GROMACS .gro file of C-alpha atoms in nm:
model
  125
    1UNK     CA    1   3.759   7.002   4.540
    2UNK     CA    2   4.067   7.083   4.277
    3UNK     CA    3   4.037   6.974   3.916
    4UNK     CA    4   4.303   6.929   3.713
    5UNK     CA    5   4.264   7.092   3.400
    6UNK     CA    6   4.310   6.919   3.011
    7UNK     CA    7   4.689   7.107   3.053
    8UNK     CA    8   4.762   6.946   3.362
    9UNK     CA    9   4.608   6.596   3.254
   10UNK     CA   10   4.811   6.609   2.954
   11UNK     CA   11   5.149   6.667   3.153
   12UNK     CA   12   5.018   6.357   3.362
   13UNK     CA   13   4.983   6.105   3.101
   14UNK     CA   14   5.323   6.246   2.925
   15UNK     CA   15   5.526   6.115   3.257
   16UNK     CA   16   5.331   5.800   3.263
   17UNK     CA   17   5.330   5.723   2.894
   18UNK     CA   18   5.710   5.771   2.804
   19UNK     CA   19   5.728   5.607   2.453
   20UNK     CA   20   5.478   5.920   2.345
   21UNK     CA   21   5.604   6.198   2.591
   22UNK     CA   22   5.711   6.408   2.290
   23UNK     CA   23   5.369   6.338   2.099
   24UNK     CA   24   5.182   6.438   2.422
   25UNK     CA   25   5.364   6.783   2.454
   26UNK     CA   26   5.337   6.864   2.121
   27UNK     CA   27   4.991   6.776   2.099
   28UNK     CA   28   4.931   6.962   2.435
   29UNK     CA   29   5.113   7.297   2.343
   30UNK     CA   30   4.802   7.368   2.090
   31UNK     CA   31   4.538   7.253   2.348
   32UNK     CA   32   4.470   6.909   2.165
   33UNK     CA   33   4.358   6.736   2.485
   34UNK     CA   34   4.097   6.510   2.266
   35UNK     CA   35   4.446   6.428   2.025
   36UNK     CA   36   4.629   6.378   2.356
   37UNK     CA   37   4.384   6.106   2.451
   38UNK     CA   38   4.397   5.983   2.120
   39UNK     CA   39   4.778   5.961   2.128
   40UNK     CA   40   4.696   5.714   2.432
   41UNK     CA   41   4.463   5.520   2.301
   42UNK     CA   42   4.685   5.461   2.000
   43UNK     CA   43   4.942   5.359   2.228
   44UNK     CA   44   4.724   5.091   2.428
   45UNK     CA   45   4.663   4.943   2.061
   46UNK     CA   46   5.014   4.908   2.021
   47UNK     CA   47   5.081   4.743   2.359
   48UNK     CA   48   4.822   4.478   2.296
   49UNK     CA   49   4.943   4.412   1.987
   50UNK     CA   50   5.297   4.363   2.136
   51UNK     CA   51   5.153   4.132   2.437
   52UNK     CA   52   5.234   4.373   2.725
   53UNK     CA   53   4.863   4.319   2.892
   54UNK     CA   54   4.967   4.427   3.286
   55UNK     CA   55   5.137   4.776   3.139
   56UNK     CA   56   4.769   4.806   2.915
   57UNK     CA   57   4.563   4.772   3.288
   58UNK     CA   58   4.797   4.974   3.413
   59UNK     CA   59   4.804   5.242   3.239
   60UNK     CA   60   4.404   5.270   3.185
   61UNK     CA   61   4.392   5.322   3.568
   62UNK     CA   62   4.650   5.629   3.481
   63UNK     CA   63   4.377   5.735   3.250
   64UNK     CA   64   4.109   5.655   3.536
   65UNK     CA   65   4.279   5.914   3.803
   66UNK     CA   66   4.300   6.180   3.500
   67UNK     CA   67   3.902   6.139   3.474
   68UNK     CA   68   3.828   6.107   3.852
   69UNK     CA   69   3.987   6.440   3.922
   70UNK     CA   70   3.956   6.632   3.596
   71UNK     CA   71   3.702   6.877   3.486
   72UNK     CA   72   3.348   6.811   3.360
   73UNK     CA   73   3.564   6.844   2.996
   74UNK     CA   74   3.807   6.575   3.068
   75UNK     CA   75   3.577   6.340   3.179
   76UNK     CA   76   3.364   6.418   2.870
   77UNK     CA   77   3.660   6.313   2.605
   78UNK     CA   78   3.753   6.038   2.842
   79UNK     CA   79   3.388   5.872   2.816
   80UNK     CA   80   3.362   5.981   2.436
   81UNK     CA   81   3.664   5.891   2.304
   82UNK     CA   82   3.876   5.650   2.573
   83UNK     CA   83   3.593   5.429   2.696
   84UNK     CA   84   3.491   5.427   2.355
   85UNK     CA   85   3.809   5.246   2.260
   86UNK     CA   86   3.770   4.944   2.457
   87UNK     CA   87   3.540   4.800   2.207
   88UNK     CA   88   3.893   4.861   1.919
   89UNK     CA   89   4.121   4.705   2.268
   90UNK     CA   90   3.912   4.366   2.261
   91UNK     CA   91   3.904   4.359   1.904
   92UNK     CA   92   4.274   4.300   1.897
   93UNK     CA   93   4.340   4.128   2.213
   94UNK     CA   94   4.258   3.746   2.272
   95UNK     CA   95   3.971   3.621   2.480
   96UNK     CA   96   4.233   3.557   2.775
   97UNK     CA   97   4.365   3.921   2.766
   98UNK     CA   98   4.066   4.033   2.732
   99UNK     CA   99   3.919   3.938   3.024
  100UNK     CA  100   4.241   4.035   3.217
  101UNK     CA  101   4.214   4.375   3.120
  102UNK     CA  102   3.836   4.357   3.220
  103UNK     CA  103   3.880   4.288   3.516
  104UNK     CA  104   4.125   4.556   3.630
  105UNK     CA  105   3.942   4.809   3.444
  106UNK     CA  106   3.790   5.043   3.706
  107UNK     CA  107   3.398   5.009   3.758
  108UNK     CA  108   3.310   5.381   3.667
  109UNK     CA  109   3.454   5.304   3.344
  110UNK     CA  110   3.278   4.955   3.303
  111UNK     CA  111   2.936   5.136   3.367
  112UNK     CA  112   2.999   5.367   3.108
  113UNK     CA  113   3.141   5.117   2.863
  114UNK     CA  114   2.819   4.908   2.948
  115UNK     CA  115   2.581   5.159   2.894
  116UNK     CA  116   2.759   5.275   2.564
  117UNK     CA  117   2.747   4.961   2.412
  118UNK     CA  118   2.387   4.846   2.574
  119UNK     CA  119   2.146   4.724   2.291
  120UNK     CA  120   1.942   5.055   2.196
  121UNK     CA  121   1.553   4.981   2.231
  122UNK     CA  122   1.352   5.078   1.917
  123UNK     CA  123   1.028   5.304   1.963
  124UNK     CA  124   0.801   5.160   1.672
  125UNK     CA  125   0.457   5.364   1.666
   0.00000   0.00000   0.00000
């Protein structure tokens, strides 16, 4: 099976994420895949902010075909720093686009959002 590679991912989310297509290059040129990602997730803030919920769970499923045909790399940065920021995308959304956004969010992302933010289990000895 092909996998796309971080320079090939990048080029992806620069045609689907116009408003930051000159951030994404730039960021891309040096290899910055993790400050590419970060560029998106920044950009997902924004969007909530602004009320735009359907382009937010739209776009995450851009992110989603980046991670289900990327390398072992990609979908490392994508769990450690995109899923990551779900927690920061319900902070500032309401309860209603919340749960909107939940429920388009892809289920391989859910079960690693689920078991990021699981309740750790203490050893005491």
């Amino acid at each position: 099976m092909y996998q796309i590679t971080p320079l090939r991912a990048s080029a992806y989310l620069g045609c689907r994420f116009s408003e930051i297509k000159v951030e994404i290059r730039s960021l891309s040129k040096y290899g910055n895949f993790p400050g590419v990602l970060q560029a998106v997730v920044n950009n997902l803030k924004h969007l909530i902010v602004r009320g735009r919920v359907k382009t937010v769970s739209q776009r995450i499923g851009f992110v989603y075909w980046v991670y289900m045909n990327g390398d072992q790399y990609i979908r490392y940065i994508v769990e450690n720093l995109f899923v990551r920021s779900f927690k920061g995308i319900q902070k500032r959304a309401t309860p209603e686009q919340w749960n909107f956004i939940y429920k388009k969010i892809p289920l391989p992302f859910k079960a690693v959002y689920t078991q990021q933010y699981q309740p750790q289990l203490i050893k005491i000895q």
